[in-house]
Amino acid sequence: MGLVGIEEVARSVGIDQSYLIHYGNYKAKVDNKIYSAIGKKQPGKLVLVTSITPTKAGEGKTTASIALADGLSMIGEKAMLCLREPSMGPVFGLKGGATGGGKASIGPEEDINLHFTGDMHALTSSINLIAAVLDNSIYQGNPLHIDPDHIVWSRAMDMNDRELRNITVGQGKGNGIEHKGHFVITVASELMAILCLSLDAQDFYRRIRKIIVAYTYDGQPVTLADLRVSHAVMKLMKDALLPNLVQTLEHNPVFVHGGPFANIAHGCSSISALHLAMQLAPITITEAGFGADLGAEKFMDICCRVAGTQPVGAVVVATVKALKMHGGVPYEELDKENVAALLEGTCNLKAHVEAVRKFGVPVVIAINHFEFDTQAEVDALSGWCTAQGYEVAFLDGFAKGGAGAIDLAKKVVSMLAGNDSQYRPLYELDWPVKKKIETIAKEIYGAGKVIYTEQAERQLAKYHEMGLDDLYICMAKTPSSLTDNPKILGAPKGFAITVREVLLSAGAGFLIPMTGKVLTMPGLNAVPAAVQMEEEPLVGLDG
């Protein structure tokens, strides 16, 4: 099925073409003037899609989200879908693109996965502009008394490049003041988090001015406002602040806007897109990165409170293959039927369902079908869900698109009609920082205790001195395990989690406890996707 013009997609949810800023025939930004046109009305109901702990067997959370949107359309329910923008790092690295799969995909696929509407480029340019102005200020007499050894703002690029994690800048006479520097991947930067947490352009401006970029020789914070570069950043980010409209293969509307990673950032698409979607459609579906321990927790604890929204229900995506891995089956043997291992691995599914329920939100489990799943395995998993008292639906969106998601769509509509959500955050903002961290670790991960390094203790003491105890907590943890060790599968209990350092994102409004070996600049794998593309046919070279 081919794509239709973006005007037709916009019209399906009441967006007049006069509010579209076209980027070709199949993608557009939506002008913020639309808010005055549609007025303020009762927002639609919000559904979060999350998953079990990811494995290399694949869970298909984005595919499930797209299929659900198409399935709702098939049963006569108007819905909007909000997804994150892909980062080129994973696209050319290990993970690949982020536009779904099979018949449950969005398009134009290659545009979305690569340059799209330029949002990632605007972010990267803004991040590096701040770094350049910061270093230049030091070189030009250092009027702000910045200590070059206490710069906390990193340069960025939208690519996996481990060699840039730790660098030295300013080498050589006349090339600036030599000091250590760092790169992060664009989607891990505080500026990306602020883009996605801002309510509007005014809120974005207010937040970026609070970003702490460095400290002076006497330990005082230096902000973006001190650098006097806020207006330049606003000019670079002007269009990037607007939501991007695209479509599913079945021509249903999708906002794709913002793309913070969930293991090192908060993992949710923009609040501005979410708010607009909820004004345009009676049902809005969104996803949060990785499993419920990371993406869903941050969505519930951070995004919902900042946005002032309450999810009415959630979908937890699980696959037979992934659960068999959590039950001890090696990756190479996943195509063989193994009901016993599958049932052994349901401990991980239970942990994620119960994690979502701790927020008072009802859950439907979606069994995302893979080709080699046997009927015995599907029946066993369905039976286990029913025995546990969990609502469960079979999902075959990859092969069948919306038609394969009708069961899930009906279960979601029924969940929403029940209106059983009693959403509540896991912690209060005025709690001590350690209590907030330990509540997440114990209640969501199943940890027994949290250990803090000396560096983390010093940083927490510094933030307390600065009066920053009342911030959100954005945990940085491996997505591959409920623990901070990516090799531990299943659902262990009582383990220790180590916080090695705590980063501050004052503009975003959260502290980032760094656990395990999580990195803000990923590396490429042995044979990255960019190399594998060499085997694909090239197009567009003729003429």
XYZ file of C-alpha atoms in Angstrom:
543
model
C 0.000 0.000 0.000
C 1.512 3.319 -1.049
C 1.534 6.533 0.933
C -1.035 9.260 0.364
C -0.423 13.002 0.376
C 0.129 14.391 3.872
C -2.808 16.800 3.410
C -5.193 13.834 3.291
C -3.711 12.394 6.495
C -3.961 15.762 8.231
C -7.564 16.192 7.119
C -8.518 12.890 8.801
C -7.904 14.483 12.229
C -9.105 17.967 11.398
C -5.798 19.667 10.575
C -6.367 22.205 7.815
C -3.625 22.284 5.175
C -2.963 25.941 6.000
C -1.285 24.741 9.221
C 1.068 22.351 7.428
C 4.692 23.224 6.726
C 5.575 20.791 3.951
C 8.786 18.770 3.722
C 7.879 17.032 0.478
C 4.650 15.173 -0.250
C 4.544 12.799 2.714
C 5.786 14.659 5.776
C 5.073 18.029 7.322
C 5.428 20.060 10.478
C 2.314 21.452 12.121
C 2.345 25.191 12.759
C 1.651 26.114 16.383
C -1.015 28.565 15.184
C -3.302 25.531 15.065
C -3.838 25.761 18.830
C -5.805 28.988 18.539
C -7.850 27.454 15.720
C -8.879 24.241 17.486
C -9.390 25.906 20.871
C -9.202 24.227 24.252
C -11.359 21.150 24.676
C -11.491 17.993 26.740
C -8.378 15.977 25.802
C -8.676 12.452 24.500
C -7.714 9.347 26.440
C -4.053 8.403 26.651
C -2.640 4.872 26.248
C 1.002 3.986 26.877
C 2.708 1.093 25.059
C 5.654 -0.457 26.897
C 7.279 -3.884 26.992
C 9.187 -6.550 28.850
C 12.983 -6.362 29.181
C 14.330 -6.214 25.602
C 16.418 -9.048 24.192
C 18.123 -9.458 20.842
C 15.214 -11.748 19.922
C 13.145 -8.576 19.515
C 9.931 -7.395 21.174
C 8.489 -5.081 18.510
C 7.100 -2.333 20.733
C 7.020 0.265 17.935
C 5.497 -2.267 15.549
C 2.852 -3.044 18.182
C 2.090 0.663 18.693
C 1.613 1.218 14.962
C -0.506 -1.916 14.600
C -2.694 -0.805 17.506
C -3.327 2.580 15.861
C -4.267 0.849 12.617
C -6.384 -1.718 14.463
C -8.330 0.998 16.267
C -9.036 2.643 12.906
C -10.314 -0.673 11.541
C -12.905 -0.954 14.315
C -14.049 2.635 13.805
C -12.048 4.377 16.549
C -10.165 7.556 15.677
C -6.693 7.557 17.210
C -3.445 9.514 17.014
C -0.054 7.879 17.496
C 2.984 9.660 19.009
C 6.430 8.147 18.449
C 10.048 9.210 18.935
C 12.335 10.222 16.100
C 15.050 7.678 15.262
C 18.689 8.519 15.912
C 21.152 7.838 13.104
C 23.528 6.245 15.624
C 21.373 3.123 16.076
C 20.195 3.269 12.442
C 23.788 2.797 11.265
C 24.813 0.747 14.304
C 23.143 -2.283 15.857
C 19.464 -1.491 16.401
C 18.524 -0.316 12.914
C 15.621 2.017 12.130
C 12.622 2.868 14.273
C 9.670 2.944 11.900
C 8.050 -0.370 12.856
C 8.144 -3.480 10.724
C 6.263 -5.419 8.062
C 2.746 -4.112 7.481
C 2.836 -2.217 10.794
C 5.186 0.540 9.658
C 5.216 4.291 9.170
C 6.504 6.269 6.224
C 8.320 7.678 4.447
C 10.589 5.168 6.186
C 14.043 6.167 4.946
C 13.331 9.884 5.373
C 12.220 9.360 8.976
C 15.232 7.189 9.815
C 17.746 9.637 8.327
C 17.483 13.430 7.902
C 13.670 13.645 8.312
C 12.786 17.332 8.861
C 16.174 18.323 10.267
C 15.312 18.232 13.979
C 18.378 16.178 14.907
C 20.621 18.512 12.898
C 19.142 21.564 14.647
C 19.712 19.969 18.036
C 23.269 18.928 17.211
C 24.090 22.393 15.879
C 22.621 24.056 18.971
C 24.506 21.784 21.352
C 27.796 22.449 19.602
C 27.130 26.187 19.355
C 26.828 26.274 23.153
C 30.108 24.366 23.497
C 31.879 26.697 21.050
C 30.663 29.868 22.787
C 31.602 28.402 26.177
C 35.176 27.606 25.104
C 35.472 30.942 23.329
C 34.462 32.770 26.499
C 37.325 31.100 28.343
C 39.763 31.947 25.543
C 38.629 35.579 25.326
C 39.750 36.514 28.844
C 37.333 34.247 30.747
C 35.008 36.998 32.064
C 32.776 34.403 33.770
C 35.743 32.847 35.659
C 34.911 29.400 34.295
C 37.116 26.576 35.536
C 38.097 24.575 32.403
C 38.382 21.469 34.571
C 34.733 21.808 35.614
C 32.942 22.152 32.278
C 29.879 19.871 32.320
C 28.476 20.651 28.866
C 29.475 18.145 26.171
C 29.612 18.441 22.417
C 27.347 16.082 20.461
C 26.855 14.196 17.231
C 24.010 11.967 16.077
C 26.242 8.945 15.581
C 27.772 6.136 17.637
C 31.475 6.974 18.023
C 33.261 5.629 21.105
C 36.528 7.423 20.228
C 34.869 10.756 21.034
C 33.709 9.860 24.547
C 36.763 11.459 26.142
C 38.902 13.914 24.183
C 41.284 16.834 24.671
C 40.380 20.131 23.002
C 42.379 23.295 22.429
C 45.660 21.569 21.658
C 48.371 23.724 20.082
C 49.250 27.406 20.281
C 46.399 29.765 19.396
C 43.782 27.011 19.404
C 42.124 27.856 22.690
C 42.676 26.742 26.269
C 43.606 23.071 26.403
C 41.275 20.992 28.563
C 39.448 17.673 28.605
C 36.210 17.420 26.682
C 33.484 14.922 25.865
C 30.963 14.035 23.195
C 27.519 12.577 23.821
C 25.138 11.221 21.224
C 22.606 13.956 20.388
C 19.663 12.055 21.836
C 21.404 11.835 25.237
C 21.887 15.605 25.520
C 19.939 17.722 27.970
C 18.774 19.844 25.043
C 16.913 16.844 23.590
C 15.267 16.230 26.956
C 14.223 19.872 27.154
C 12.777 19.756 23.622
C 10.583 16.831 24.639
C 9.568 18.166 28.070
C 8.739 21.735 27.007
C 5.083 22.705 26.860
C 5.722 25.353 24.185
C 8.424 27.666 22.813
C 8.248 29.950 25.861
C 8.760 26.997 28.191
C 11.664 25.775 26.033
C 13.305 29.219 26.277
C 12.809 29.334 30.058
C 14.304 25.865 30.484
C 17.376 26.300 28.271
C 18.411 29.435 30.172
C 18.619 27.285 33.335
C 21.037 24.755 31.785
C 24.242 24.566 33.850
C 27.178 24.355 31.434
C 30.132 24.733 33.822
C 31.258 25.868 37.267
C 33.504 28.765 38.245
C 36.773 28.437 40.141
C 34.853 28.974 43.389
C 32.247 26.345 42.534
C 29.381 28.564 41.376
C 27.208 27.338 38.441
C 27.460 29.019 35.029
C 24.219 28.841 33.037
C 23.247 29.261 29.416
C 21.762 32.610 30.392
C 25.226 33.666 31.602
C 26.685 32.780 28.183
C 24.059 35.009 26.503
C 23.483 32.506 23.711
C 19.827 31.657 24.432
C 18.448 33.712 21.525
C 20.823 32.076 19.048
C 19.696 28.634 20.208
C 16.053 29.678 19.805
C 16.739 30.710 16.210
C 18.359 27.344 15.442
C 15.550 25.423 17.160
C 12.592 27.440 15.821
C 11.305 24.776 13.407
C 12.535 21.815 15.445
C 10.050 22.759 18.187
C 7.112 21.966 15.863
C 5.681 18.387 15.757
C 6.239 16.283 12.612
C 3.231 14.620 10.973
C 3.620 11.388 8.971
C 1.445 8.298 8.404
C 1.161 4.571 8.899
C 1.076 2.328 5.822
C -2.702 2.325 6.343
C -2.724 6.135 6.167
C -3.448 6.810 9.839
C -1.838 9.925 11.375
C 1.369 9.792 13.417
C 3.348 12.485 15.195
C 7.071 11.654 15.244
C 8.821 14.260 17.359
C 11.819 14.158 19.689
C 13.881 11.090 20.445
C 15.639 10.835 23.832
C 17.070 7.399 24.666
C 15.372 5.744 27.643
C 18.490 4.159 29.155
C 20.346 7.493 29.462
C 17.482 10.017 29.115
C 13.714 9.915 29.692
C 12.761 7.993 26.537
C 9.506 9.664 25.467
C 8.426 11.748 22.478
C 7.561 15.413 22.911
C 4.897 16.718 25.241
C 3.933 19.302 22.599
C 3.073 16.516 20.141
C 1.264 14.592 22.881
C -0.874 17.589 23.852
C -1.800 18.309 20.240
C -2.655 14.658 19.562
C -4.937 14.551 22.600
C -6.761 17.637 21.301
C -7.219 16.126 17.846
C -8.338 12.559 18.616
C -10.382 10.750 21.275
C -7.561 8.206 21.761
C -3.828 8.923 21.766
C -1.274 6.115 21.785
C 2.335 6.723 22.716
C 5.295 4.515 23.514
C 8.175 4.850 25.935
C 11.614 3.410 25.240
C 12.719 -0.083 26.277
C 10.888 -1.930 29.066
C 8.533 -0.691 31.770
C 11.452 -0.395 34.217
C 12.917 2.473 32.173
C 10.543 4.068 29.662
C 7.241 3.491 31.443
C 8.579 4.558 34.839
C 9.945 7.803 33.403
C 6.779 8.414 31.402
C 4.626 7.987 34.513
C 6.888 9.794 36.968
C 8.284 12.586 34.783
C 6.343 13.165 31.549
C 2.828 12.792 32.910
C 3.497 15.208 35.743
C 5.207 17.785 33.533
C 2.470 17.465 30.884
C -0.395 17.394 33.364
C -1.814 14.256 31.724
C -2.961 10.934 33.090
C -2.741 7.646 31.174
C -5.992 5.726 31.174
C -4.376 2.403 30.291
C -1.210 0.663 29.184
C -0.182 -2.148 26.833
C 2.768 -4.362 27.813
C 4.245 -6.060 24.737
C 5.730 -9.527 25.153
C 6.990 -12.160 22.732
C 7.324 -15.895 23.061
C 10.933 -15.754 21.863
C 12.028 -13.116 24.354
C 10.353 -14.874 27.263
C 12.123 -18.101 26.324
C 15.414 -16.202 26.529
C 14.443 -14.952 29.979
C 13.711 -18.594 30.781
C 17.268 -19.620 29.910
C 17.096 -20.626 26.225
C 20.169 -19.558 24.173
C 19.458 -17.179 21.294
C 20.473 -19.821 18.736
C 17.762 -22.229 19.980
C 14.802 -19.866 20.178
C 13.118 -21.299 17.075
C 12.604 -24.626 18.871
C 9.406 -25.119 20.854
C 10.059 -24.904 24.609
C 6.946 -24.314 26.704
C 8.743 -24.975 29.999
C 11.352 -22.264 29.359
C 8.634 -19.884 28.183
C 6.749 -20.292 31.455
C 10.011 -19.919 33.377
C 10.567 -16.581 31.633
C 7.126 -15.196 32.497
C 8.673 -13.898 35.727
C 10.020 -11.001 33.637
C 6.603 -10.261 32.128
C 5.036 -10.319 35.585
C 7.650 -7.871 36.899
C 6.857 -5.358 34.140
C 3.075 -5.696 34.419
C 3.248 -5.196 38.180
C 5.593 -2.231 37.703
C 2.958 -0.479 35.568
C 0.216 -1.405 38.032
C 2.128 0.347 40.812
C 1.124 3.595 39.097
C -2.560 2.641 39.326
C -2.877 2.102 35.571
C -4.700 -0.960 34.100
C -2.810 -3.186 31.675
C -3.452 -5.316 28.599
C -0.707 -7.764 27.615
C -0.073 -7.993 23.870
C 1.481 -11.266 22.686
C 3.380 -10.030 19.634
C 3.488 -12.917 17.175
C 6.730 -14.075 15.531
C 6.886 -16.559 12.656
C 8.313 -19.506 14.618
C 5.985 -19.262 17.631
C 4.082 -22.526 18.009
C 0.417 -22.743 18.921
C 1.323 -24.653 22.071
C 3.577 -21.787 23.191
C 0.984 -19.118 22.424
C -1.711 -21.110 24.250
C 0.595 -21.626 27.231
C 1.384 -17.920 27.480
C -2.270 -16.924 27.060
C -3.252 -19.453 29.707
C -0.620 -18.159 32.114
C -1.859 -14.573 31.647
C -5.459 -15.601 32.297
C -4.469 -17.600 35.378
C -2.665 -14.523 36.726
C -5.765 -12.399 36.170
C -4.167 -10.394 33.337
C -6.065 -9.233 30.257
C -4.293 -10.602 27.180
C -4.592 -10.130 23.409
C -2.930 -11.821 20.441
C -1.175 -9.442 18.045
C -0.129 -10.237 14.469
C 0.502 -6.701 13.202
C 3.812 -7.386 11.461
C 2.214 -9.831 9.021
C -1.311 -8.403 8.837
C -1.131 -4.732 9.839
C -4.262 -3.345 11.462
C -6.200 -6.520 10.709
C -3.787 -8.396 12.957
C -4.381 -5.962 15.820
C -8.173 -6.050 16.041
C -8.136 -8.280 19.134
C -5.768 -5.876 20.893
C -7.716 -2.814 19.723
C -10.981 -4.195 21.127
C -9.318 -5.058 24.448
C -7.858 -1.541 24.666
C -11.246 0.072 23.931
C -12.808 -2.106 26.628
C -10.061 -1.083 29.072
C -10.663 2.592 28.330
C -14.431 2.206 28.710
C -13.849 0.671 32.152
C -12.219 3.927 33.257
C -10.368 2.064 36.020
C -7.194 4.147 35.951
C -6.187 5.633 39.289
C -2.885 7.060 38.100
C -0.447 8.156 40.777
C 3.311 8.805 40.603
C 5.710 6.518 42.430
C 7.387 9.246 44.491
C 6.835 12.802 45.626
C 9.198 15.504 44.443
C 9.842 16.817 47.954
C 11.237 13.464 49.119
C 14.994 13.259 49.792
C 16.894 12.378 46.602
C 18.148 9.044 47.917
C 14.626 8.025 48.928
C 13.405 8.731 45.378
C 16.267 6.743 43.822
C 15.825 3.818 46.197
C 12.042 3.746 45.708
C 12.523 3.311 41.944
C 15.258 0.700 42.414
C 13.283 -1.363 44.917
C 9.700 -0.951 43.691
C 10.328 -1.118 39.917
C 13.595 -3.064 39.509
C 13.265 -5.400 42.510
C 16.587 -4.308 44.050
C 17.384 -4.878 47.697
C 19.673 -1.899 48.190
C 21.410 0.971 46.407
C 25.139 1.599 46.780
C 26.616 5.054 46.125
C 30.237 5.664 45.145
C 32.207 8.471 46.793
C 31.815 10.541 43.635
C 28.027 10.111 43.700
C 27.929 11.085 47.383
C 29.929 14.270 46.686
C 27.663 15.197 43.790
C 24.488 14.634 45.817
C 25.912 16.805 48.604
C 26.676 19.533 46.037
C 23.156 19.449 44.589
C 21.681 19.566 48.094
C 23.800 22.648 48.795
C 22.455 24.193 45.569
C 18.874 23.563 46.696
C 18.127 21.011 43.962
C 16.634 18.179 45.993
C 13.133 18.632 44.531
C 13.961 17.471 40.986
C 12.683 14.420 39.118
C 14.858 11.309 38.967
C 15.880 10.038 35.514
C 17.682 6.743 36.104
C 20.404 5.710 33.634
C 20.513 1.903 33.539
C 21.043 -0.917 31.095
C 17.819 -1.753 29.228
C 18.874 -5.413 28.969
C 18.175 -6.350 32.584
C 16.122 -5.270 35.580
C 19.492 -5.062 37.348
C 22.471 -2.886 36.408
C 24.176 -5.937 34.862
C 23.024 -6.530 31.237
C 23.848 -10.251 31.451
C 21.260 -11.020 34.160
C 17.909 -11.954 32.616
C 14.601 -12.961 34.188
C 13.419 -11.117 37.296
C 15.975 -11.395 40.120
C 15.171 -9.979 43.551
C 17.156 -8.376 46.344
C 20.220 -7.446 44.292
C 22.330 -4.310 44.802
C 22.429 -1.444 42.297
C 25.451 0.863 42.260
C 25.102 4.568 41.470
C 28.556 5.553 40.239
C 27.802 9.246 39.615
C 24.829 11.612 39.493
C 24.503 14.097 36.618
C 22.420 17.252 36.748
C 20.041 18.486 34.034
C 18.763 21.687 35.618
C 16.894 22.844 32.520
C 15.156 19.503 32.057
C 14.440 19.423 35.777
C 15.957 16.088 36.730
C 18.938 14.346 38.263
C 20.457 11.408 36.372
C 21.876 8.638 38.587
C 24.327 6.733 36.367
C 24.357 3.010 37.184
C 26.473 0.146 35.915
C 28.363 0.797 32.675
C 25.752 2.896 30.862
C 27.399 5.319 28.420
C 26.153 8.614 26.969
C 28.068 7.968 23.717
C 27.515 4.440 22.344
C 30.013 2.630 20.136
C 29.486 0.692 16.924
C 29.255 -3.097 16.885
C 31.691 -5.360 14.986
C 29.653 -5.257 11.767
C 27.460 -2.146 11.977
C 24.328 -1.712 9.891
C 26.143 0.961 7.869
C 28.560 -1.726 6.621
C 25.778 -4.239 5.978
C 24.116 -1.671 3.693
C 26.997 -2.247 1.246
C 25.119 -5.362 0.080
C 21.950 -3.402 -0.733
C 21.298 -2.057 -4.242
C 21.861 1.665 -4.708
C 19.107 3.823 -6.129
C 19.223 7.254 -7.713
C 22.627 6.931 -9.414
C 21.299 6.846 -12.956
C 21.265 10.093 -14.890
